[in-house]
PDB file of C-alpha atoms in Angstrom:
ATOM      1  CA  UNK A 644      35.026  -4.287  -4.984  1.00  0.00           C
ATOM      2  CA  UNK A 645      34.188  -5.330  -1.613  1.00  0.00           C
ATOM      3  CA  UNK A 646      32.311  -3.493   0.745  1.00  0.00           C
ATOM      4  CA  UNK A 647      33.831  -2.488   4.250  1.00  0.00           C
ATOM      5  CA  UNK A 648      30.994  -0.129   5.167  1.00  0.00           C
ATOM      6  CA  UNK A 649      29.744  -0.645   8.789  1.00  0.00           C
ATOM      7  CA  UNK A 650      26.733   0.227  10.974  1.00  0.00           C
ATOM      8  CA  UNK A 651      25.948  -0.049  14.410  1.00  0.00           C
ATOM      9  CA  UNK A 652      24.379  -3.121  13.570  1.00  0.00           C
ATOM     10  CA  UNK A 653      27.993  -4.443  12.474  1.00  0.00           C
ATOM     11  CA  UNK A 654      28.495  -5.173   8.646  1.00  0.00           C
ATOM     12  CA  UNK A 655      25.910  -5.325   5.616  1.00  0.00           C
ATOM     13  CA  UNK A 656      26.168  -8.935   5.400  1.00  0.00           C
ATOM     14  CA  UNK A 657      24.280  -8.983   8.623  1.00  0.00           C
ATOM     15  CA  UNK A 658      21.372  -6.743   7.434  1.00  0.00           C
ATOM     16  CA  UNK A 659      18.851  -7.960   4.721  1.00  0.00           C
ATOM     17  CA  UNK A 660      18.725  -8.173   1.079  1.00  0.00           C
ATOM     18  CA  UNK A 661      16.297  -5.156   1.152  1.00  0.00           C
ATOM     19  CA  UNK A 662      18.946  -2.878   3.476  1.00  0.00           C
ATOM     20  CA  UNK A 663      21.794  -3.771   1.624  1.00  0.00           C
ATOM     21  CA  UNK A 664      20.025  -3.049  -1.616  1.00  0.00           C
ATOM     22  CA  UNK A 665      18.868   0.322  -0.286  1.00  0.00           C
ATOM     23  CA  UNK A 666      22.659   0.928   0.483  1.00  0.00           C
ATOM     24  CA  UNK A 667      24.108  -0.026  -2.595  1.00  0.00           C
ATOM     25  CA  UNK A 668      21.538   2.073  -4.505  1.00  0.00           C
ATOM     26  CA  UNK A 669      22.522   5.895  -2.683  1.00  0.00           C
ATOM     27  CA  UNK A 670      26.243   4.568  -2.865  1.00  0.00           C
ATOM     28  CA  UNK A 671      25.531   3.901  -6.479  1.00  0.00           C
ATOM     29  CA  UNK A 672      24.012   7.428  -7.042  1.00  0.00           C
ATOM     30  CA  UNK A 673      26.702   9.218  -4.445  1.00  0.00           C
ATOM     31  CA  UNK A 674      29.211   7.886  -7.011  1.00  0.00           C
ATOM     32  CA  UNK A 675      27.158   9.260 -10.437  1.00  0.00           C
ATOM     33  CA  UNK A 676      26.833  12.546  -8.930  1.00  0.00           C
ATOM     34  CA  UNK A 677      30.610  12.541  -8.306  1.00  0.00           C
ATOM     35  CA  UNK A 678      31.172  12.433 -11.596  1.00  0.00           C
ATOM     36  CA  UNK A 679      28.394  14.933 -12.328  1.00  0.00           C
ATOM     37  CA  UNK A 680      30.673  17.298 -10.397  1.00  0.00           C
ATOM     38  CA  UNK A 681      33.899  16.956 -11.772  1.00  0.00           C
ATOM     39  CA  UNK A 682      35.063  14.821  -8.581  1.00  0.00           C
ATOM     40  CA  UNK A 683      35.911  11.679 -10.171  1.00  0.00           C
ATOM     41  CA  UNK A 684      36.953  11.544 -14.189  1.00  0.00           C
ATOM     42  CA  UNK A 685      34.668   8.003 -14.568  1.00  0.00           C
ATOM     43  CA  UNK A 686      32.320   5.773 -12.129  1.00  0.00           C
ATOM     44  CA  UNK A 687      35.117   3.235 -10.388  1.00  0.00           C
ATOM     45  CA  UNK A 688      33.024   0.182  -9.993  1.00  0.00           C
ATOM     46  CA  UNK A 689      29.704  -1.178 -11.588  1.00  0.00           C
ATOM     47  CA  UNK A 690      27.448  -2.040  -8.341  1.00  0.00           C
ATOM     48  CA  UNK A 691      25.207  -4.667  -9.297  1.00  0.00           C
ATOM     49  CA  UNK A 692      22.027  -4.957  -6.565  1.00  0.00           C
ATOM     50  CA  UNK A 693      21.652  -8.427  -5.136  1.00  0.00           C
ATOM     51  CA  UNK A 694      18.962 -10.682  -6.184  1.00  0.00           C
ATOM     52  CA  UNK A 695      16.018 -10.485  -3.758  1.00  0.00           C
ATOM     53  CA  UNK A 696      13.323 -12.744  -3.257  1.00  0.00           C
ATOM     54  CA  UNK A 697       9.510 -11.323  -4.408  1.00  0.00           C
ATOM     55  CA  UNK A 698       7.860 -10.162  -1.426  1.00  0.00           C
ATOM     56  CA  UNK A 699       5.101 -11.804  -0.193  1.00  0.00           C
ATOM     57  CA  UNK A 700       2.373 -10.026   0.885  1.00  0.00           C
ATOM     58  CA  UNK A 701      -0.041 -10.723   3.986  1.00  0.00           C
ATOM     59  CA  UNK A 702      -3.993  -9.519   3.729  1.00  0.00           C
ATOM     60  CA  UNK A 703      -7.290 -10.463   5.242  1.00  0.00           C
ATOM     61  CA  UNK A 704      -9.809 -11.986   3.144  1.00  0.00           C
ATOM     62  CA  UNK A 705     -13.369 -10.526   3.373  1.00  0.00           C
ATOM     63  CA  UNK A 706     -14.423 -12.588   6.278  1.00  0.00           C
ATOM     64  CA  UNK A 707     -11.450 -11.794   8.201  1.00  0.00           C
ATOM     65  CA  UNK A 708     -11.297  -7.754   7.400  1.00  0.00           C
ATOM     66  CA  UNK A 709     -14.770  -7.077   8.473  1.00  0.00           C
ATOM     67  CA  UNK A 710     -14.259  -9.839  11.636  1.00  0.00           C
ATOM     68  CA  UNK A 711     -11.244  -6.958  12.042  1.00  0.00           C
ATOM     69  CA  UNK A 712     -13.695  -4.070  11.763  1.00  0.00           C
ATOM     70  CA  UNK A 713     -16.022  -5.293  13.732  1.00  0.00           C
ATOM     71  CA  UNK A 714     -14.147  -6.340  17.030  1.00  0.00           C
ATOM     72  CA  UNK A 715     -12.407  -2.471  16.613  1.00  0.00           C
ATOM     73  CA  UNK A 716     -15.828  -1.238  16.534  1.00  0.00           C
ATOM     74  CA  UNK A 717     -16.849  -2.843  20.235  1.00  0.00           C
ATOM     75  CA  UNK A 718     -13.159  -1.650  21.702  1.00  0.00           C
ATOM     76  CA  UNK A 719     -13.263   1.974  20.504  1.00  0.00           C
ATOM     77  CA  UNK A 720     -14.405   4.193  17.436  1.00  0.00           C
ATOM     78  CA  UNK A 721     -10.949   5.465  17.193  1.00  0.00           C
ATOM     79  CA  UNK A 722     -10.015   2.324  16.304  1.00  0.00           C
ATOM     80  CA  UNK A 723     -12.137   0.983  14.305  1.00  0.00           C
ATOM     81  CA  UNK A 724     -11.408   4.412  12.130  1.00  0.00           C
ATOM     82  CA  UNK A 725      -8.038   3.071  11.909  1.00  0.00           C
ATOM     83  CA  UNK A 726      -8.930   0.282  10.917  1.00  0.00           C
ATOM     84  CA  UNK A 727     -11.233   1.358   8.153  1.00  0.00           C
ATOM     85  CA  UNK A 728      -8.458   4.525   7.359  1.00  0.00           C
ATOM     86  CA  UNK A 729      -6.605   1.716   6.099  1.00  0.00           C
ATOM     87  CA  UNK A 730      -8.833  -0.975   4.860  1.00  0.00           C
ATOM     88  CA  UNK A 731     -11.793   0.747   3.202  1.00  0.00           C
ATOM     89  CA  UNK A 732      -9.249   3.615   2.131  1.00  0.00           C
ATOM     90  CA  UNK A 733      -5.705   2.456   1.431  1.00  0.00           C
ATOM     91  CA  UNK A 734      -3.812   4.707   4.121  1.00  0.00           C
ATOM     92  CA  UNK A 735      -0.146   4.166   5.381  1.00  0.00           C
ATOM     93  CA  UNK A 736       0.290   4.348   9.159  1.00  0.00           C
ATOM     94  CA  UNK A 737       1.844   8.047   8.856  1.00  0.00           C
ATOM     95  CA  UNK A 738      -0.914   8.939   7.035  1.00  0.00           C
ATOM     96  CA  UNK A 739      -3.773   7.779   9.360  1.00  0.00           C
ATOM     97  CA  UNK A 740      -1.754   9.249  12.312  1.00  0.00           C
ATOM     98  CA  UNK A 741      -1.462  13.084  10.241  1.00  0.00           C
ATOM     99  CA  UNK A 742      -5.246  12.845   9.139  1.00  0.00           C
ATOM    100  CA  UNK A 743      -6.418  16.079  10.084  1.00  0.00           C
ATOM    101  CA  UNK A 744      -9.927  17.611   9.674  1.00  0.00           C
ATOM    102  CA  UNK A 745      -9.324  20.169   7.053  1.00  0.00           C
ATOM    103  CA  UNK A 746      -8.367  16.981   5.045  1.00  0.00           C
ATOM    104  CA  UNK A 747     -11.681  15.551   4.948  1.00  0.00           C
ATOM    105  CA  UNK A 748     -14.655  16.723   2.756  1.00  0.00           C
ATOM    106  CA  UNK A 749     -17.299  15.644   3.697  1.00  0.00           C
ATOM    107  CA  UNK A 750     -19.199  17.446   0.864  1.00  0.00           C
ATOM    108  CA  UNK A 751     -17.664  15.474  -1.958  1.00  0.00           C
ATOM    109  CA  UNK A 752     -17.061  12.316   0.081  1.00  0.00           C
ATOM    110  CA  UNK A 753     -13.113  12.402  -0.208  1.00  0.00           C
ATOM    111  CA  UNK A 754     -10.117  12.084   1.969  1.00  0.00           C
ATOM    112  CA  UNK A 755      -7.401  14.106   0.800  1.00  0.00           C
ATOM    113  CA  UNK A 756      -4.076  12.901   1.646  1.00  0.00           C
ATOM    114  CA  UNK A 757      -1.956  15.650   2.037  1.00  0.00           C
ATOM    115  CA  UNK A 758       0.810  15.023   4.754  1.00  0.00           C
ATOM    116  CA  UNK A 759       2.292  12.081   6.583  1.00  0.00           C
ATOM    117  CA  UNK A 760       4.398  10.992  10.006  1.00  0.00           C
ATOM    118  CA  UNK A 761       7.599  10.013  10.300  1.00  0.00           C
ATOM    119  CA  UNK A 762       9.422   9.514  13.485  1.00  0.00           C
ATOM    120  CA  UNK A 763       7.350  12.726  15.015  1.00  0.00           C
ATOM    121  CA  UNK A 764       7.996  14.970  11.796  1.00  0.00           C
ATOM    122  CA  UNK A 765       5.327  15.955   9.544  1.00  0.00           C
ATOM    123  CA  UNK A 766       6.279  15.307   6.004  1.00  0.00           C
ATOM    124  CA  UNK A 767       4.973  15.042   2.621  1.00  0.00           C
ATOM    125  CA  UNK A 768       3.390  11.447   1.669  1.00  0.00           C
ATOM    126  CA  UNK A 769       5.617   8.798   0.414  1.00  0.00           C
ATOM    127  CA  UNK A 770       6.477   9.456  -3.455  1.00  0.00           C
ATOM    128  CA  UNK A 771       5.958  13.005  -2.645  1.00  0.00           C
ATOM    129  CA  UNK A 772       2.340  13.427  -3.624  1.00  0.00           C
ATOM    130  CA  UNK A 773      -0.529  14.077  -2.617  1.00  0.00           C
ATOM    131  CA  UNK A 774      -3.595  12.218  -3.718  1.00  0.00           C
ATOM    132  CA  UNK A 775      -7.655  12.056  -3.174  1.00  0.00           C
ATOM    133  CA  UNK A 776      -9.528   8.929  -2.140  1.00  0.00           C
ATOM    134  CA  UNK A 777     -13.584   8.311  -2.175  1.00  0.00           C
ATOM    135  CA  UNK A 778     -14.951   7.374   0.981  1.00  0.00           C
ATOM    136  CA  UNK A 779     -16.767   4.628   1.323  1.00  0.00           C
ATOM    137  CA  UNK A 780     -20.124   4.952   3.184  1.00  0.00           C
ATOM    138  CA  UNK A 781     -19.515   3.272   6.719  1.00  0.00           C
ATOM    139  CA  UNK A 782     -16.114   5.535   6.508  1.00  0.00           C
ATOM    140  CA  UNK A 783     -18.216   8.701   5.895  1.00  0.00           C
ATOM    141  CA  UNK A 784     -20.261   7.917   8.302  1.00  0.00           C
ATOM    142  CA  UNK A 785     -17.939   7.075  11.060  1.00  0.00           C
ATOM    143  CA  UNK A 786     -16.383  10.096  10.610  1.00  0.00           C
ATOM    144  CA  UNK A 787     -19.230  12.448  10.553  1.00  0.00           C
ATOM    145  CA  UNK A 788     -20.754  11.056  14.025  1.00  0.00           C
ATOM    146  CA  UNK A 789     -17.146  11.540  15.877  1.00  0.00           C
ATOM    147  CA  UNK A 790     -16.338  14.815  14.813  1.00  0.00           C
ATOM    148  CA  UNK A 791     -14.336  16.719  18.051  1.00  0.00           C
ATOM    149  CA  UNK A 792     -12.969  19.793  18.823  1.00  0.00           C
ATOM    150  CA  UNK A 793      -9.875  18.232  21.088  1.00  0.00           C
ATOM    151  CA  UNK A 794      -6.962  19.262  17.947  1.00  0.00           C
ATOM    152  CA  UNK A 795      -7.046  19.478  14.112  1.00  0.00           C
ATOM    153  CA  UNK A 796      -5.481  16.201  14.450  1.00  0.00           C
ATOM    154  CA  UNK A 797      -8.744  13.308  13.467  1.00  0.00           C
ATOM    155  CA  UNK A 798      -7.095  10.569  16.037  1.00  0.00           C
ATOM    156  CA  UNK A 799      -6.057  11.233  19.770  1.00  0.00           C
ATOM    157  CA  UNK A 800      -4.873   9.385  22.585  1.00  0.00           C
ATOM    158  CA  UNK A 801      -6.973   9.106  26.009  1.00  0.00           C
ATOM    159  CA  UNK A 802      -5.047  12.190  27.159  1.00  0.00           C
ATOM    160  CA  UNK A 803      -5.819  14.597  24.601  1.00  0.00           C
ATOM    161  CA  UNK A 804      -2.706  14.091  22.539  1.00  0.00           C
ATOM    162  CA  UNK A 805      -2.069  13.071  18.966  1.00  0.00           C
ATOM    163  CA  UNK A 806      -1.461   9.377  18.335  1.00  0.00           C
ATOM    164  CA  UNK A 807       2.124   8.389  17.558  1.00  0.00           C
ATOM    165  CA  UNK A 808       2.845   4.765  16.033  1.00  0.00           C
ATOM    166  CA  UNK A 809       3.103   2.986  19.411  1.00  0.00           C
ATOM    167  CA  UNK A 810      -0.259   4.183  20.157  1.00  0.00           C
ATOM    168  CA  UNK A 811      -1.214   2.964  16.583  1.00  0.00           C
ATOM    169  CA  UNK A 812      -0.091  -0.117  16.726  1.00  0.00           C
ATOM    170  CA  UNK A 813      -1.122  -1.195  20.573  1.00  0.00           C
ATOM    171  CA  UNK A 814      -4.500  -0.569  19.031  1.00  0.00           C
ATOM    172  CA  UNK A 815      -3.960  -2.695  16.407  1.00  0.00           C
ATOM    173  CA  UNK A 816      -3.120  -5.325  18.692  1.00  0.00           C
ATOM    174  CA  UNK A 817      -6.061  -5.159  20.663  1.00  0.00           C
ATOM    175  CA  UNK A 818      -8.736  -5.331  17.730  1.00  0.00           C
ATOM    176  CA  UNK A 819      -6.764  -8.861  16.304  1.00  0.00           C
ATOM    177  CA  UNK A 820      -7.207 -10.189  19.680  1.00  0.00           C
ATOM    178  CA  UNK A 821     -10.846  -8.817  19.750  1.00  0.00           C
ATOM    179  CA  UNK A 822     -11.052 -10.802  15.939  1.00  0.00           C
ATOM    180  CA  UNK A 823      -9.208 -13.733  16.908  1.00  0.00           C
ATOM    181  CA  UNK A 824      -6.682 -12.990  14.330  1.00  0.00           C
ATOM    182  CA  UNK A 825      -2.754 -13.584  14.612  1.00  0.00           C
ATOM    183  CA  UNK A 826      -1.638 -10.581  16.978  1.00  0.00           C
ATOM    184  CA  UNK A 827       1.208  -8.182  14.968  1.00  0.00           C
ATOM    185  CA  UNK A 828       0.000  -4.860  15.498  1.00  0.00           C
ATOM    186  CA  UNK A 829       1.293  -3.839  11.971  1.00  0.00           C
ATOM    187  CA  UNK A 830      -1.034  -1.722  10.234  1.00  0.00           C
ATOM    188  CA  UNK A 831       0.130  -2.627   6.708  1.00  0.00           C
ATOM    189  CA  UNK A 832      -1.573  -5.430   5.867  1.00  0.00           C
ATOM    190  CA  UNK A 833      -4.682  -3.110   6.703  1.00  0.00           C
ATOM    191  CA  UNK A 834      -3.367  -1.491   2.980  1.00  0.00           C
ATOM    192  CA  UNK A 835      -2.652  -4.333   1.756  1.00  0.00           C
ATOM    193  CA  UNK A 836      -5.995  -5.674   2.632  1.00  0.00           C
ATOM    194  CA  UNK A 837      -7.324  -3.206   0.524  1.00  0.00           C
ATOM    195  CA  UNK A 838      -5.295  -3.379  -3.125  1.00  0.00           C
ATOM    196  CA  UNK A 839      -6.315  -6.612  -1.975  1.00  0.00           C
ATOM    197  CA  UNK A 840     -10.150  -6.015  -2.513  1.00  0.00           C
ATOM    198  CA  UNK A 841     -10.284  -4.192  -4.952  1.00  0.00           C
ATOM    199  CA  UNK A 842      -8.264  -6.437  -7.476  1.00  0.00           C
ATOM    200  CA  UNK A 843     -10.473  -9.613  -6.317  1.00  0.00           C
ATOM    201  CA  UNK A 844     -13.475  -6.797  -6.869  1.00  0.00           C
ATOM    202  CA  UNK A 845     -11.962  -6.515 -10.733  1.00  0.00           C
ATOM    203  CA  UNK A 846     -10.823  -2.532 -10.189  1.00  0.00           C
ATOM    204  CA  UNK A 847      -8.455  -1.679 -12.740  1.00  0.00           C
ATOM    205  CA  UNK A 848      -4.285  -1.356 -11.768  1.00  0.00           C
ATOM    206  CA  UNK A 849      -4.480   2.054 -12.577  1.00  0.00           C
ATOM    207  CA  UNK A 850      -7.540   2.956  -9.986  1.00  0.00           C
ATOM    208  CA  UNK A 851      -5.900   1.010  -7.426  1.00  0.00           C
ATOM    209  CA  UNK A 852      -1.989   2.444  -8.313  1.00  0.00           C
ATOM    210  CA  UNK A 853      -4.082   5.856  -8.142  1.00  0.00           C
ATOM    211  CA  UNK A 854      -5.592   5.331  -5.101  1.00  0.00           C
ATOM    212  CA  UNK A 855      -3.253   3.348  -2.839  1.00  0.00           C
ATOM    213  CA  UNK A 856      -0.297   6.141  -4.050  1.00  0.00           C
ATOM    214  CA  UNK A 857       2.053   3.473  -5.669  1.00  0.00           C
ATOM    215  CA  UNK A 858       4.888   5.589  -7.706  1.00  0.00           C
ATOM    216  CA  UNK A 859       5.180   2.482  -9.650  1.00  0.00           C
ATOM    217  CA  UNK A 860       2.989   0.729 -11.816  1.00  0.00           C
ATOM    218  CA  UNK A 861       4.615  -2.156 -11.360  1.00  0.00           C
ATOM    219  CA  UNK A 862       3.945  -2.399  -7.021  1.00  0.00           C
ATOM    220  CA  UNK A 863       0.499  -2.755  -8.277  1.00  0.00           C
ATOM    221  CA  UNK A 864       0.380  -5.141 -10.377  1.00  0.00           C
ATOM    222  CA  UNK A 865       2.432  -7.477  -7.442  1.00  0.00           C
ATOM    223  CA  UNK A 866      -1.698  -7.639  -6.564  1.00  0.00           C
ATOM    224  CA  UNK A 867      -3.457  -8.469  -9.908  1.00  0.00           C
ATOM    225  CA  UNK A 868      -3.013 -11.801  -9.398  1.00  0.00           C
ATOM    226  CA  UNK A 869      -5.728 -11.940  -7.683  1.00  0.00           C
ATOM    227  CA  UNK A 870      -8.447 -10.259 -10.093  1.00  0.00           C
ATOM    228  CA  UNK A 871     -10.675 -12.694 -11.402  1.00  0.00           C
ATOM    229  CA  UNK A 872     -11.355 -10.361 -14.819  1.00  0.00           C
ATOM    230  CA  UNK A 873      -7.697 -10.675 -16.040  1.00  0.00           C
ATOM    231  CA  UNK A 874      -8.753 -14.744 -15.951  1.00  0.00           C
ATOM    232  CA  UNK A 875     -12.012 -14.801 -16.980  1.00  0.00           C
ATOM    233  CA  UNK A 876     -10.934 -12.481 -20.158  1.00  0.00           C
ATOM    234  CA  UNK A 877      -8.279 -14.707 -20.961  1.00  0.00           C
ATOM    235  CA  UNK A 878     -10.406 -18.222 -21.367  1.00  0.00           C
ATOM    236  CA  UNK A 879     -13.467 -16.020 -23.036  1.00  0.00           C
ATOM    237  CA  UNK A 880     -10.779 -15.919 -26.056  1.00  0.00           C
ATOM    238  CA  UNK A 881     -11.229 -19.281 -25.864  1.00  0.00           C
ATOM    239  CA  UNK A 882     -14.859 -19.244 -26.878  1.00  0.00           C
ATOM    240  CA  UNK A 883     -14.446 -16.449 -29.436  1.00  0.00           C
ATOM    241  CA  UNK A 884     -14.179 -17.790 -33.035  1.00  0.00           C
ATOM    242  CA  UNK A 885     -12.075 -16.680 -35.626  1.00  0.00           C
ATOM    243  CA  UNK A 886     -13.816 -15.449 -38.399  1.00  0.00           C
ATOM    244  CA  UNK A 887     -10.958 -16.044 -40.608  1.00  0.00           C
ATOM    245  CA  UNK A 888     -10.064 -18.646 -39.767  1.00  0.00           C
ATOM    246  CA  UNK A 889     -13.302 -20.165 -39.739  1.00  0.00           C
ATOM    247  CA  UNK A 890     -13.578 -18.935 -43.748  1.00  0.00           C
ATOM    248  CA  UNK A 891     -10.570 -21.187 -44.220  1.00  0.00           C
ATOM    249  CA  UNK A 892     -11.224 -23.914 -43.161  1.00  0.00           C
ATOM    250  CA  UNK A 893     -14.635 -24.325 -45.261  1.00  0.00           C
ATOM    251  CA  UNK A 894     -12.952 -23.753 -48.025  1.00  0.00           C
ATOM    252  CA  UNK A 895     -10.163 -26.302 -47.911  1.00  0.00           C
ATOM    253  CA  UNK A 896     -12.142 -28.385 -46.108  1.00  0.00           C
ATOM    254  CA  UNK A 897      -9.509 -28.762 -43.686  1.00  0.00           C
ATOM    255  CA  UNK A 898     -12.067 -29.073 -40.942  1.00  0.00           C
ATOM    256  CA  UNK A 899     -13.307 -32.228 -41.550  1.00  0.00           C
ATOM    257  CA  UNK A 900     -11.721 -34.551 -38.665  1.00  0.00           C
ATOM    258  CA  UNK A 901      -8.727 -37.000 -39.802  1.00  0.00           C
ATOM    259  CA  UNK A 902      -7.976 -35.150 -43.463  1.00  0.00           C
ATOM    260  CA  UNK A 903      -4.969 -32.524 -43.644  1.00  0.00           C
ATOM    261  CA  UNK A 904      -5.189 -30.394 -46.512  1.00  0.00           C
ATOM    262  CA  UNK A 905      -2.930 -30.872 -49.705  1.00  0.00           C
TER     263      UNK A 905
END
């Protein structure tokens, strides 16, 4: 079946793998739920998603994220709380930008995040859940000393105003320049930066799938690569003998070197 949808952008063969894929999938369930209703007797096609390449995934190393959080902390403490909103605790851009006070005990040492931005609406995070993160220390600490009374909002702009994701990422901009780091202003890698450091710290997928939000299991494992434990467990087998077959062997001789048993 071929396709003859169009967008303003012209055809899907002219969007990505990822857009078309994202198409093809609400098409997909458009077409079950016809059926569902009594609309269509059977499904008419089978839509097979296109093969996509893995994602690859950009992230500061240790040197470079606290370079980062450093420069933001001579430009302004807003942002270097952006910066350590989503390095030291895993946010999404909507989230840092919806972080209000009530979400924020200080008492247990937790964010709770509750609510995120999208395109000036307040909605519910992505997956549709909230969850809880520690904070670390410097976090904490950042956030006790700058406590305001200008909104319930945490983050503001110069005129009083809540930050939207221009103001966001024109920050961003500024503290890469401040770090001598490529210039994007995308906040992700910020999150990525920390699933990052936490699987090269040896944390569990699960903590870190808990943390960062991921529905899926499987988005965090795309960063245990990186954990040295998987690794190091792995070649400790290795070292481990078997007692079994260690019992064998002296008893059929077997291990002397150059003789085969029989």
């Amino acid at each position: 079946m071929r396709c003859v949808h169009k967008t303003g952008a012209g055809s899907l063969r002219d969007l990505s793998t990822k857009t078309v894929n994202n198409v093809l999938t609400v098409f997909n369930r458009l077409l079950k739920v016809a059926v569902e209703w009594g609309v269509l007797d059977k499904l008419p096609a089978s839509i097979k998603l296109l093969k996509a390449p893995k994602p690859t995934m950009a992230f500061y190393d240790f040197a470079e994220y606290e370079r980062l959080v450093e420069a933001a902390g001579k430009l302004d403490w807003r942002i270097q709380l952006m910066v350590l909103l989503g390095g030291d605790a895993g946010l999404r851009s909507g989230e840092i930008i919806a972080l209000e006070w009530p979400d924020i005990d200080f008492r247990r040492g937790q964010l709770h995040i509750r609510q995120a931005e999208w395109r000036g609406h307040v909605t519910v995070p992505k997956g549709g859940r909230d969850r809880r993160v520690p904070m670390t220390k410097r976090l904490a600490a950042l956030l006790a000393a700058n406590r305001h009374l200008r909104g319930a909002r945490v983050l503001y702009r110069d005129d009083g105003e809540p930050v939207a994701r221009a103001t966001v990422s024109r920050w961003m901009k500024k503290a890469q320049t401040r770090a001598g780091l490529p210039v994007t202003g995308a906040l992700h890698i910020l999150r990525h930066t920390f699933c990052s450091r936490l699987a090269m710290r040896g944390a569990p997928a699960k903590a870190i799938q808990e943390l960062a939000g991921h529905e899926s299991l499987t988005t965090t494992q795309r960063y245990m690569h990186l954990t040295p434990a998987a690794k190091d467990a792995a070649i400790s087998l290795l070292d481990t003998a078997d007692p079994q077959l260690s019992g064998d062997m002296l008893e059929t001789g077997s291990a002397t070197p150059g003789k085969t048993g029989g």
